[in-house]
Amino acid sequence: MTEENKKVPITVAYGDGIGPEIMDATLRIIMAAGARIEPEVIEIGEKAYLEGFSSGIRPEAWESLRRTKVFLKAPITTPQGGGYKSLNVTVRKTMGLFANVRPCVSYYPFVKTKHPKMDVVIVRENEEDTYGGIEHWQTREVTQCLKLITRPGTEKIIRYAFEYARAYGRKKVTCFVKDNIMKITDGLFHKIFDEVSQEYPDIEKETWIIDIGAAKLVDTPEMFDVVVMPNLYGDILSDVAAQMTGSVGIAGSANIGESVAMFEAIHGSAPRRAGQNLANPSGLLLAAVQMLVHIGQNDVATTVQNAWLKTIEDGIHTYDIYQEGVSKQKVGTREFADAVIQRLGMQPQQLKPVKFGKASFNIKIKQTEVTPKQLVGVDVFLDDQVELPYDQRDPNKLGESLKLASTAKLQLTMITNRGTKVWPGGYPETFCTDHWRCRFEAKDHQPLNYQDVIDLLQSIHSKGFQVIKTENLYIQNGVEGFSKGQGQ
Ligand code: NAD
């Protein structure tokens, strides 16, 4: 057997609800198209949850995933009630699936949509941002979620977006950020986008502030091709984009890691449609097409997708996309799969046929440069004045007494409340919570070390203030690595 013909083991989960029916249809189609795969079935989802595995996956299933590194997954049902963890999040985090890739394509006029020319791929960063789940109550009034944007994590997703564009013959990569507000975190994402894009002179690039970018995407999706963005924006906009194509029932997605990748439909297990031969298998089938490209069987992927396009174009539709006057035949899951199998080897006439190339992705990221980093101050967060009515909270009182806690090395320079400067020279109109960020900076630019911060904290504590946390202020490579107070 030649290397080309060698069967690739893949892990398959039939899932819950409509899962088994759409998985059966998908596997039948891709096997008939000549997929050189060896499925290894694992059980995940409702049954595993109810057996007491809180993440919906049995320990032995991990073994299969680690071995095959390719996971084709049908949707699962998450039981209602507390204590169950999202299986997707667990797999994504445990296996380091850093990219979520969701092609959102219109199949007009065969599938009804307000955006007939849409053909956008959303590439969402999948591990960072606010999704680290690092949240804390800070005071009795204030909660906090940590937004982490890292240099290696960002470089990986941006490189992936450009490599994807190259591999799939796409012309442009757009970056969505909000760096007019989050100058450091989203600013880093934007900066790395600019740096990495230099290495892809063949691909057009642009950056949009997310609010106007999202508005344009919803209004004129044909302006966009591949769009890359941090996790939270991507979570929201990938659902918006899929819905815009007319049906979430026909979109697939890939979750890609450095070694493991997971492919699935974007819809859920639709329990009310289960077992009735009704469900549309297209979302999972198109995810399987992405999987075939991923494992280098782009020839099979091309055959499957073109046969699927021809089926859609021939008006053979499941109930969810059936339209009187456009559709020719309403079919069930099995009959739809049969129709695709009959069309293997055919090309669509009206919809654009696909031709996938070999996708080899180079996402090797640079080692971080160890640049100079100098401690120049510290933000000390205090819990203060919760006992006072809102209109009697007094930043000046806090400022004047906290000033006395300054040390020989560190002096109080500013207090903010929810990011707005309230001392010195604040405005009485500014609403104050019980959470105060108090900035201490090096007196006369003296060099500092962490012992100076500890001495300051000792002094603040001894004066009876309640410290919640601190953030060190650094100058990194000559640039201030911290934001100013609003109004500073
Ligand atoms: P859903 O996507 O299952 O269903 C929403 C609607 O879309 C329903 O009306 C359904 O009939 C229809 N629909 C969905 N897929 C279809 C298909 N292939 N063909 C025809 N119609 C289809 O969303 P839901 O009802 O909110 O969730 C049901 C269950 O799925 C929940 O337990 C949820 O937690 C789970 N879920 C799982 C995943 C996943 O495994 N990745 C994703 C989303 C939801």
Short mmCIF file of C-alpha atoms and ligand atoms in Angstrom, two decimals:
data_model
loop_
_atom_site.label_atom_id
_atom_site.label_comp_id
_atom_site.label_asym_id
_atom_site.label_seq_id
_atom_site.Cartn_x
_atom_site.Cartn_y
_atom_site.Cartn_z
CA MET A 1 0.00 0.00 0.00
CA THR A 2 1.43 3.41 -0.95
CA GLU A 3 1.61 6.27 1.54
CA GLU A 4 -1.16 8.04 -0.46
CA ASN A 5 -3.50 5.06 -0.08
CA LYS A 6 -2.78 4.42 3.58
CA LYS A 7 -5.90 4.67 5.71
CA VAL A 8 -5.89 7.45 8.28
CA PRO A 9 -7.38 6.51 11.65
CA ILE A 10 -9.92 9.07 12.85
CA THR A 11 -11.93 9.24 16.06
CA VAL A 12 -15.67 9.40 15.50
CA ALA A 13 -18.44 10.24 17.99
CA TYR A 14 -22.05 9.68 16.95
CA GLY A 15 -23.32 12.04 19.67
CA ASP A 16 -26.91 12.49 20.81
CA GLY A 17 -30.29 13.47 19.33
CA ILE A 18 -29.97 13.72 15.55
CA GLY A 19 -26.22 12.98 15.88
CA PRO A 20 -26.28 9.25 14.98
CA GLU A 21 -28.42 9.87 11.85
CA ILE A 22 -26.31 12.71 10.47
CA MET A 23 -23.05 10.90 11.31
CA ASP A 24 -24.25 7.77 9.53
CA ALA A 25 -25.19 9.85 6.44
CA THR A 26 -21.87 11.72 6.51
CA LEU A 27 -19.71 8.61 6.84
CA ARG A 28 -21.69 6.84 4.09
CA ILE A 29 -21.08 9.75 1.70
CA ILE A 30 -17.38 10.22 2.38
CA MET A 31 -16.67 6.47 2.29
CA ALA A 32 -18.53 6.21 -1.04
CA ALA A 33 -16.35 9.07 -2.30
CA GLY A 34 -13.25 7.04 -1.45
CA ALA A 35 -12.15 8.59 1.85
CA ARG A 36 -9.08 6.71 3.01
CA ILE A 37 -10.00 6.70 6.69
CA GLU A 38 -10.40 4.17 9.46
CA PRO A 39 -13.05 5.39 11.94
CA GLU A 40 -12.57 4.54 15.62
CA VAL A 41 -15.85 5.07 17.47
CA ILE A 42 -15.95 6.60 20.96
CA GLU A 43 -18.94 7.39 23.10
CA ILE A 44 -19.37 10.92 24.42
CA GLY A 45 -22.22 13.12 25.52
CA GLU A 46 -25.41 12.53 27.46
CA LYS A 47 -24.69 8.93 28.45
CA ALA A 48 -21.20 9.74 29.70
CA TYR A 49 -22.52 12.79 31.57
CA LEU A 50 -25.21 10.73 33.26
CA GLU A 51 -22.66 8.04 34.17
CA GLY A 52 -20.91 10.70 36.22
CA PHE A 53 -18.20 11.97 33.86
CA SER A 54 -18.77 15.70 34.39
CA SER A 55 -17.17 16.70 31.09
CA GLY A 56 -19.20 14.19 29.01
CA ILE A 57 -16.23 12.12 27.92
CA ARG A 58 -14.91 8.81 29.29
CA PRO A 59 -11.18 8.50 30.09
CA GLU A 60 -10.61 5.86 27.36
CA ALA A 61 -12.00 8.23 24.72
CA TRP A 62 -9.07 10.59 25.37
CA GLU A 63 -6.72 7.75 24.44
CA SER A 64 -8.32 7.44 21.02
CA LEU A 65 -8.12 11.21 20.44
CA ARG A 66 -4.47 11.30 21.45
CA ARG A 67 -3.72 8.42 19.10
CA THR A 68 -5.63 9.53 15.99
CA LYS A 69 -5.38 13.31 16.51
CA VAL A 70 -8.41 13.78 14.25
CA PHE A 71 -11.92 13.98 15.71
CA LEU A 72 -15.18 13.99 13.73
CA LYS A 73 -17.85 14.80 16.24
CA ALA A 74 -21.64 14.82 16.00
CA PRO A 75 -23.55 17.21 18.28
CA ILE A 76 -24.26 16.15 21.83
CA THR A 77 -26.93 17.00 24.36
CA THR A 78 -25.77 18.75 27.49
CA PRO A 79 -28.11 17.65 30.30
CA GLN A 80 -29.99 20.52 31.93
CA GLY A 81 -28.95 21.56 35.42
CA GLY A 82 -25.70 22.35 37.12
CA GLY A 83 -22.42 20.49 37.42
CA TYR A 84 -21.94 19.56 33.74
CA LYS A 85 -19.02 21.07 31.89
CA SER A 86 -19.11 21.88 28.19
CA LEU A 87 -17.45 18.99 26.35
CA ASN A 88 -16.40 21.32 23.55
CA VAL A 89 -14.63 23.66 25.91
CA THR A 90 -12.92 20.72 27.65
CA VAL A 91 -11.67 19.18 24.39
CA ARG A 92 -10.65 22.58 23.04
CA LYS A 93 -8.66 23.49 26.13
CA THR A 94 -7.15 20.08 26.89
CA MET A 95 -6.02 19.53 23.31
CA GLY A 96 -4.91 23.13 22.67
CA LEU A 97 -7.31 23.72 19.76
CA PHE A 98 -6.30 27.33 19.19
CA ALA A 99 -8.22 28.11 15.99
CA ASN A 100 -11.90 27.88 15.25
CA VAL A 101 -12.55 28.06 11.53
CA ARG A 102 -16.08 28.55 10.23
CA PRO A 103 -16.76 29.02 6.52
CA CYS A 104 -20.05 30.91 6.08
CA VAL A 105 -21.22 30.58 2.50
CA SER A 106 -24.55 31.45 0.83
CA TYR A 107 -26.06 28.94 -1.60
CA TYR A 108 -28.52 31.35 -3.15
CA PRO A 109 -31.06 30.91 -4.71
CA PHE A 110 -31.24 27.33 -3.46
CA VAL A 111 -31.06 28.33 0.20
CA LYS A 112 -32.97 31.48 1.10
CA THR A 113 -30.78 34.34 2.38
CA LYS A 114 -30.67 38.12 2.42
CA HIS A 115 -26.99 37.91 1.40
CA PRO A 116 -26.76 35.95 -1.85
CA LYS A 117 -23.07 36.62 -2.45
CA MET A 118 -21.72 35.87 0.99
CA ASP A 119 -18.56 33.77 1.18
CA VAL A 120 -16.73 34.57 4.41
CA VAL A 121 -14.51 32.47 6.65
CA ILE A 122 -14.40 33.47 10.30
CA VAL A 123 -11.15 32.49 12.01
CA ARG A 124 -11.63 32.84 15.74
CA GLU A 125 -8.90 32.61 18.36
CA ASN A 126 -10.09 29.83 20.60
CA GLU A 127 -8.11 29.72 23.84
CA GLU A 128 -7.48 33.21 25.15
CA ASP A 129 -9.19 36.53 25.72
CA THR A 130 -11.84 36.47 28.47
CA TYR A 131 -12.31 32.71 27.88
CA GLY A 132 -9.53 31.73 30.29
CA GLY A 133 -12.40 31.94 32.77
CA ILE A 134 -10.27 33.85 35.30
CA GLU A 135 -12.93 35.77 37.17
CA HIS A 136 -13.07 37.23 40.66
CA TRP A 137 -15.32 39.18 42.90
CA GLN A 138 -13.00 42.06 43.84
CA THR A 139 -15.15 43.93 46.33
CA ARG A 140 -18.79 43.67 47.34
CA GLU A 141 -19.70 45.80 44.32
CA VAL A 142 -17.18 44.91 41.67
CA THR A 143 -16.49 41.77 39.63
CA GLN A 144 -13.65 41.25 37.20
CA CYS A 145 -12.83 38.97 34.27
CA LEU A 146 -9.27 38.84 33.07
CA LYS A 147 -8.78 39.41 29.35
CA LEU A 148 -5.53 37.76 28.29
CA ILE A 149 -4.13 38.41 24.83
CA THR A 150 -0.71 36.83 24.48
CA ARG A 151 2.03 37.32 21.94
CA PRO A 152 2.48 33.59 21.05
CA GLY A 153 -1.29 32.90 21.08
CA THR A 154 -1.99 35.84 18.79
CA GLU A 155 0.88 35.04 16.46
CA LYS A 156 -0.41 31.48 16.10
CA ILE A 157 -3.96 32.50 15.13
CA ILE A 158 -2.84 35.27 12.77
CA ARG A 159 -0.38 32.95 11.02
CA TYR A 160 -3.11 30.33 10.79
CA ALA A 161 -5.49 32.84 9.14
CA PHE A 162 -2.89 33.76 6.50
CA GLU A 163 -1.85 30.15 5.90
CA TYR A 164 -5.53 29.23 5.55
CA ALA A 165 -6.06 32.05 3.05
CA ARG A 166 -3.12 30.80 1.00
CA ALA A 167 -4.15 27.14 1.14
CA TYR A 168 -7.75 27.86 0.16
CA GLY A 169 -6.93 30.42 -2.55
CA ARG A 170 -8.46 33.32 -0.65
CA LYS A 171 -7.42 36.87 -1.45
CA LYS A 172 -7.77 38.93 1.71
CA VAL A 173 -7.44 38.65 5.48
CA THR A 174 -9.24 41.22 7.65
CA CYS A 175 -8.52 41.71 11.34
CA PHE A 176 -11.26 42.86 13.77
CA VAL A 177 -10.14 44.53 17.01
CA LYS A 178 -11.19 47.22 19.46
CA ASP A 179 -7.78 48.79 19.98
CA ASN A 180 -9.09 52.34 20.14
CA ILE A 181 -10.27 51.34 23.63
CA MET A 182 -8.14 48.32 24.60
CA LYS A 183 -4.87 49.78 23.42
CA ILE A 184 -2.65 47.21 25.06
CA THR A 185 -4.51 43.89 24.59
CA ASP A 186 -6.29 44.46 21.27
CA GLY A 187 -3.38 46.75 20.37
CA LEU A 188 -1.06 43.73 20.59
CA PHE A 189 -3.40 41.67 18.39
CA HIS A 190 -3.39 44.47 15.80
CA LYS A 191 0.39 44.93 15.99
CA ILE A 192 1.07 41.22 15.46
CA PHE A 193 -1.41 41.19 12.57
CA ASP A 194 0.60 44.01 10.96
CA GLU A 195 3.91 42.20 11.59
CA VAL A 196 2.84 38.76 10.35
CA SER A 197 0.95 40.11 7.32
CA GLN A 198 4.28 41.42 5.95
CA GLU A 199 5.27 37.82 5.30
CA TYR A 200 2.26 37.30 3.00
CA PRO A 201 2.68 39.93 0.26
CA ASP A 202 0.37 37.90 -2.02
CA ILE A 203 -2.59 38.42 0.32
CA GLU A 204 -4.43 41.68 0.83
CA LYS A 205 -4.89 42.76 4.46
CA GLU A 206 -6.90 45.31 6.39
CA THR A 207 -7.95 46.05 9.96
CA TRP A 208 -11.34 47.26 11.15
CA ILE A 209 -12.49 48.43 14.54
CA ILE A 210 -14.90 45.63 15.45
CA ASP A 211 -18.05 47.75 15.84
CA ILE A 212 -17.99 49.29 12.37
CA GLY A 213 -16.42 46.11 10.97
CA ALA A 214 -19.30 44.01 12.31
CA ALA A 215 -21.81 46.51 10.93
CA LYS A 216 -20.16 46.25 7.48
CA LEU A 217 -20.01 42.46 7.71
CA VAL A 218 -23.74 42.28 8.39
CA ASP A 219 -24.57 44.84 5.69
CA THR A 220 -22.12 43.94 2.92
CA PRO A 221 -20.50 40.55 3.61
CA GLU A 222 -19.11 40.40 0.08
CA MET A 223 -16.49 42.97 1.20
CA PHE A 224 -14.88 40.27 3.35
CA ASP A 225 -13.00 37.07 2.69
CA VAL A 226 -11.12 35.63 5.70
CA VAL A 227 -11.74 37.53 8.97
CA VAL A 228 -9.56 36.87 12.02
CA MET A 229 -10.38 38.08 15.54
CA PRO A 230 -9.96 37.45 19.26
CA ASN A 231 -12.12 34.85 20.99
CA LEU A 232 -15.14 36.80 22.32
CA TYR A 233 -15.77 38.80 19.14
CA GLY A 234 -15.33 35.62 17.11
CA ASP A 235 -17.75 33.66 19.26
CA ILE A 236 -20.48 36.20 18.59
CA LEU A 237 -19.72 37.05 14.97
CA SER A 238 -19.26 33.46 13.79
CA ASP A 239 -22.86 32.71 14.82
CA VAL A 240 -24.08 35.95 13.26
CA ALA A 241 -22.25 35.16 10.00
CA ALA A 242 -23.55 31.57 9.86
CA GLN A 243 -27.13 32.76 10.38
CA MET A 244 -26.71 35.32 7.59
CA THR A 245 -26.11 32.57 5.03
CA GLY A 246 -29.69 31.48 5.61
CA SER A 247 -29.36 28.39 7.73
CA VAL A 248 -27.20 27.40 10.67
CA GLY A 249 -28.10 23.84 9.73
CA ILE A 250 -25.59 23.74 6.87
CA ALA A 251 -22.42 25.20 8.36
CA GLY A 252 -19.51 23.12 9.58
CA SER A 253 -16.58 24.19 11.67
CA ALA A 254 -13.06 23.07 12.47
CA ASN A 255 -11.20 23.44 15.74
CA ILE A 256 -7.53 23.20 14.96
CA GLY A 257 -4.64 22.56 17.35
CA GLU A 258 -0.95 21.98 16.81
CA SER A 259 -1.46 18.23 16.95
CA VAL A 260 -5.20 17.47 17.33
CA ALA A 261 -8.13 18.83 15.29
CA MET A 262 -11.88 18.49 15.83
CA PHE A 263 -14.56 18.86 13.13
CA GLU A 264 -18.27 19.32 13.75
CA ALA A 265 -21.51 20.92 12.60
CA ILE A 266 -22.28 24.21 14.29
CA HIS A 267 -25.81 23.24 15.29
CA GLY A 268 -26.82 21.21 18.32
CA SER A 269 -28.40 17.79 18.77
CA ALA A 270 -31.97 18.99 17.96
CA PRO A 271 -33.51 16.32 20.26
CA ARG A 272 -37.05 16.97 19.02
CA ARG A 273 -36.07 15.97 15.48
CA ALA A 274 -34.17 12.86 16.55
CA GLY A 275 -34.94 9.40 15.18
CA GLN A 276 -37.33 10.64 12.48
CA ASN A 277 -35.03 10.66 9.45
CA LEU A 278 -35.59 14.43 9.18
CA ALA A 279 -32.31 16.13 10.02
CA ASN A 280 -30.09 17.81 7.48
CA PRO A 281 -26.64 16.17 7.56
CA SER A 282 -25.01 19.02 5.58
CA GLY A 283 -23.35 20.83 8.52
CA LEU A 284 -21.54 17.68 9.63
CA LEU A 285 -20.79 16.70 6.03
CA LEU A 286 -19.14 20.06 5.31
CA ALA A 287 -17.17 19.70 8.56
CA ALA A 288 -16.04 16.29 7.28
CA VAL A 289 -14.94 18.00 4.05
CA GLN A 290 -12.74 20.32 6.15
CA MET A 291 -11.40 17.21 7.90
CA LEU A 292 -10.52 15.55 4.59
CA VAL A 293 -8.57 18.63 3.50
CA HIS A 294 -6.85 18.64 6.90
CA ILE A 295 -5.65 15.03 6.52
CA GLY A 296 -4.44 15.70 2.98
CA GLN A 297 -7.32 13.99 1.13
CA ASN A 298 -8.21 17.14 -0.75
CA ASP A 299 -9.19 15.07 -3.81
CA VAL A 300 -11.95 13.30 -1.85
CA ALA A 301 -12.96 16.58 -0.19
CA THR A 302 -13.39 18.21 -3.61
CA THR A 303 -15.51 15.29 -4.92
CA VAL A 304 -17.77 15.32 -1.85
CA GLN A 305 -18.37 19.06 -1.76
CA ASN A 306 -19.10 19.30 -5.49
CA ALA A 307 -21.58 16.40 -5.27
CA TRP A 308 -23.20 18.12 -2.30
CA LEU A 309 -23.42 21.44 -4.21
CA LYS A 310 -25.01 19.61 -7.14
CA THR A 311 -27.57 17.99 -4.81
CA ILE A 312 -28.50 21.37 -3.31
CA GLU A 313 -28.67 22.89 -6.79
CA ASP A 314 -30.90 20.04 -8.00
CA GLY A 315 -33.41 21.10 -5.35
CA ILE A 316 -33.12 17.97 -3.24
CA HIS A 317 -33.62 19.46 0.20
CA THR A 318 -34.33 18.41 3.76
CA TYR A 319 -37.25 20.10 5.54
CA ASP A 320 -35.15 22.88 7.10
CA ILE A 321 -34.13 24.42 3.77
CA TYR A 322 -37.11 23.29 1.69
CA GLN A 323 -38.83 26.18 -0.15
CA GLU A 324 -41.94 25.83 -2.26
CA GLY A 325 -41.14 26.86 -5.84
CA VAL A 326 -37.36 26.45 -5.46
CA SER A 327 -36.94 22.96 -4.02
CA LYS A 328 -37.80 19.97 -6.20
CA GLN A 329 -38.03 17.21 -3.64
CA LYS A 330 -38.34 17.12 0.15
CA VAL A 331 -36.21 14.27 1.46
CA GLY A 332 -35.13 12.73 4.74
CA THR A 333 -31.59 12.35 6.06
CA ARG A 334 -30.98 8.96 4.39
CA GLU A 335 -32.44 9.96 1.01
CA PHE A 336 -30.41 13.16 1.03
CA ALA A 337 -27.24 11.14 1.59
CA ASP A 338 -28.24 8.76 -1.24
CA ALA A 339 -28.75 11.74 -3.55
CA VAL A 340 -25.26 13.09 -2.75
CA ILE A 341 -23.75 9.63 -3.33
CA GLN A 342 -25.48 9.42 -6.72
CA ARG A 343 -23.85 12.72 -7.69
CA LEU A 344 -20.27 11.86 -6.70
CA GLY A 345 -18.09 12.87 -9.64
CA MET A 346 -20.53 15.56 -10.83
CA GLN A 347 -19.98 19.33 -10.73
CA PRO A 348 -22.56 21.98 -9.87
CA GLN A 349 -23.67 24.11 -12.84
CA GLN A 350 -24.90 27.28 -11.10
CA LEU A 351 -23.15 27.23 -7.75
CA LYS A 352 -19.40 27.65 -7.85
CA PRO A 353 -17.57 24.30 -7.85
CA VAL A 354 -14.71 23.88 -5.39
CA LYS A 355 -11.20 22.59 -5.91
CA PHE A 356 -9.21 22.08 -2.73
CA GLY A 357 -5.43 22.07 -2.89
CA LYS A 358 -2.99 20.40 -0.54
CA ALA A 359 -3.20 22.34 2.68
CA SER A 360 0.15 22.47 4.41
CA PHE A 361 0.17 24.99 7.18
CA ASN A 362 3.30 26.57 8.59
CA ILE A 363 2.35 28.08 11.92
CA LYS A 364 5.77 28.06 13.51
CA ILE A 365 5.88 31.03 15.85
CA LYS A 366 8.88 33.08 16.91
CA GLN A 367 10.51 32.58 20.29
CA THR A 368 9.83 35.61 22.51
CA GLU A 369 12.67 38.11 22.58
CA VAL A 370 13.87 38.84 26.10
CA THR A 371 13.74 42.64 25.97
CA PRO A 372 14.57 44.99 28.87
CA LYS A 373 11.79 45.42 31.42
CA GLN A 374 11.92 48.02 34.18
CA LEU A 375 9.63 48.32 37.22
CA VAL A 376 8.48 51.95 37.53
CA GLY A 377 5.51 51.75 39.87
CA VAL A 378 2.54 49.75 41.08
CA ASP A 379 -1.25 49.99 40.95
CA VAL A 380 -2.68 49.02 44.33
CA PHE A 381 -6.40 48.17 44.29
CA LEU A 382 -8.29 48.98 47.48
CA ASP A 383 -11.70 48.08 48.85
CA ASP A 384 -12.88 51.32 50.48
CA GLN A 385 -15.98 53.33 51.46
CA VAL A 386 -18.56 50.56 50.80
CA GLU A 387 -20.34 51.63 53.99
CA LEU A 388 -20.98 55.14 52.61
CA PRO A 389 -23.97 56.05 50.43
CA TYR A 390 -22.85 56.46 46.80
CA ASP A 391 -23.15 60.25 46.86
CA GLN A 392 -21.01 60.53 49.97
CA ARG A 393 -18.03 58.56 48.70
CA ASP A 394 -15.04 60.85 48.69
CA PRO A 395 -11.97 60.28 46.54
CA ASN A 396 -10.24 63.33 48.10
CA LYS A 397 -10.55 61.86 51.58
CA LEU A 398 -9.02 58.61 50.32
CA GLY A 399 -6.30 60.43 48.37
CA GLU A 400 -5.23 62.64 51.26
CA SER A 401 -5.02 59.78 53.77
CA LEU A 402 -3.47 57.27 51.35
CA LYS A 403 -0.80 59.83 50.40
CA LEU A 404 0.55 59.39 53.90
CA ALA A 405 1.26 55.72 53.11
CA SER A 406 3.74 56.73 50.36
CA THR A 407 7.29 55.50 51.00
CA ALA A 408 10.71 56.95 50.24
CA LYS A 409 10.64 55.14 46.88
CA LEU A 410 6.95 55.12 45.84
CA GLN A 411 4.51 58.03 45.90
CA LEU A 412 0.78 58.17 45.22
CA THR A 413 0.19 59.89 41.87
CA MET A 414 -3.38 59.04 40.89
CA ILE A 415 -6.57 57.27 41.95
CA THR A 416 -9.16 56.03 39.46
CA ASN A 417 -12.58 54.47 39.92
CA ARG A 418 -13.71 52.16 37.11
CA GLY A 419 -10.78 53.58 35.09
CA THR A 420 -11.72 57.26 35.45
CA LYS A 421 -9.38 59.58 37.33
CA VAL A 422 -10.99 60.82 40.57
CA TRP A 423 -7.90 62.08 42.42
CA PRO A 424 -6.20 64.52 42.21
CA GLY A 425 -8.58 66.94 40.57
CA GLY A 426 -11.54 64.63 39.96
CA TYR A 427 -15.11 65.74 39.26
CA PRO A 428 -17.84 65.43 41.88
CA GLU A 429 -20.19 64.01 39.20
CA THR A 430 -18.10 60.84 38.69
CA PHE A 431 -19.88 57.84 40.17
CA CYS A 432 -17.67 55.91 42.58
CA THR A 433 -17.87 52.23 43.49
CA ASP A 434 -16.04 50.65 46.43
CA HIS A 435 -13.14 49.62 44.13
CA TRP A 436 -10.22 52.06 43.82
CA ARG A 437 -7.13 51.77 41.67
CA CYS A 438 -4.36 53.72 43.40
CA ARG A 439 -1.26 54.35 41.32
CA PHE A 440 2.10 54.69 43.04
CA GLU A 441 5.09 55.70 40.92
CA ALA A 442 8.83 55.84 41.58
CA LYS A 443 9.84 59.08 43.26
CA ASP A 444 12.30 61.04 41.07
CA HIS A 445 12.49 58.09 38.63
CA GLN A 446 14.52 56.02 41.10
CA PRO A 447 15.08 52.41 40.08
CA LEU A 448 12.67 50.05 41.86
CA ASN A 449 12.61 46.40 42.77
CA TYR A 450 9.80 44.25 44.13
CA GLN A 451 10.97 44.75 47.73
CA ASP A 452 9.96 48.42 47.32
CA VAL A 453 6.43 47.27 46.42
CA ILE A 454 6.35 44.98 49.47
CA ASP A 455 7.47 47.90 51.67
CA LEU A 456 4.70 50.05 50.21
CA LEU A 457 2.08 47.34 50.82
CA GLN A 458 3.29 47.01 54.41
CA SER A 459 2.86 50.74 54.87
CA ILE A 460 -0.62 50.80 53.28
CA HIS A 461 -1.70 47.79 55.36
CA SER A 462 -0.39 49.33 58.58
CA LYS A 463 -2.60 52.39 57.98
CA GLY A 464 -5.69 50.15 57.94
CA PHE A 465 -6.49 50.07 54.18
CA GLN A 466 -7.88 46.89 52.59
CA VAL A 467 -5.64 45.85 49.68
CA ILE A 468 -7.35 43.60 47.08
CA LYS A 469 -4.57 43.15 44.58
CA THR A 470 -1.68 44.85 42.82
CA GLU A 471 -0.50 45.22 39.25
CA ASN A 472 3.13 46.08 38.58
CA LEU A 473 3.85 48.95 36.20
CA TYR A 474 6.66 48.24 33.75
CA ILE A 475 8.42 50.07 30.98
CA GLN A 476 9.12 47.38 28.40
CA ASN A 477 11.63 48.02 25.67
CA GLY A 478 11.23 51.77 26.25
CA VAL A 479 7.40 51.69 26.08
CA GLU A 480 4.96 52.15 28.99
CA GLY A 481 3.25 48.80 29.54
CA PHE A 482 0.18 50.14 31.33
CA SER A 483 -2.83 52.27 30.52
CA LYS A 484 -3.34 55.81 31.74
CA GLY A 485 -6.40 56.80 33.77
CA GLN A 486 -9.29 58.24 31.77
CA GLY A 487 -8.99 62.01 32.18
CA GLN A 488 -5.31 61.77 33.18
P1 NAD B 1 -30.08 22.98 18.00
O1 NAD B 1 -29.06 23.53 17.05
O2 NAD B 1 -29.97 21.58 18.37
O3 NAD B 1 -31.52 23.25 17.38
C1 NAD B 1 -32.01 24.55 17.03
C2 NAD B 1 -33.07 24.45 15.93
O4 NAD B 1 -32.46 24.11 14.71
C3 NAD B 1 -34.12 23.39 16.19
O5 NAD B 1 -35.35 23.90 15.76
C4 NAD B 1 -33.73 22.23 15.32
O6 NAD B 1 -34.82 21.49 14.92
C5 NAD B 1 -33.02 22.91 14.15
N1 NAD B 1 -31.88 22.13 13.64
C6 NAD B 1 -30.64 22.05 14.16
N2 NAD B 1 -29.87 21.25 13.43
C7 NAD B 1 -30.61 20.80 12.42
C8 NAD B 1 -30.36 19.92 11.33
N3 NAD B 1 -29.16 19.36 11.14
N4 NAD B 1 -31.37 19.67 10.48
C9 NAD B 1 -32.56 20.22 10.65
N5 NAD B 1 -32.86 21.05 11.66
C10 NAD B 1 -31.91 21.34 12.54
O7 NAD B 1 -30.03 23.90 19.29
P2 NAD B 1 -30.71 23.70 20.73
O8 NAD B 1 -32.11 23.19 20.56
O9 NAD B 1 -30.50 24.98 21.43
O10 NAD B 1 -29.82 22.62 21.47
C11 NAD B 1 -30.16 21.24 21.60
C12 NAD B 1 -29.05 20.53 22.36
O11 NAD B 1 -27.84 20.59 21.61
C13 NAD B 1 -28.73 21.12 23.73
O12 NAD B 1 -28.53 20.06 24.66
C14 NAD B 1 -27.44 21.87 23.49
O13 NAD B 1 -26.67 21.94 24.67
C15 NAD B 1 -26.78 21.01 22.45
N6 NAD B 1 -25.77 21.69 21.60
C16 NAD B 1 -24.66 20.97 21.27
C17 NAD B 1 -23.71 21.52 20.43
C18 NAD B 1 -22.50 20.70 20.10
O14 NAD B 1 -22.45 19.53 20.42
N7 NAD B 1 -21.51 21.27 19.44
C19 NAD B 1 -23.89 22.80 19.91
C20 NAD B 1 -25.04 23.52 20.23
C21 NAD B 1 -26.00 22.94 21.08
#
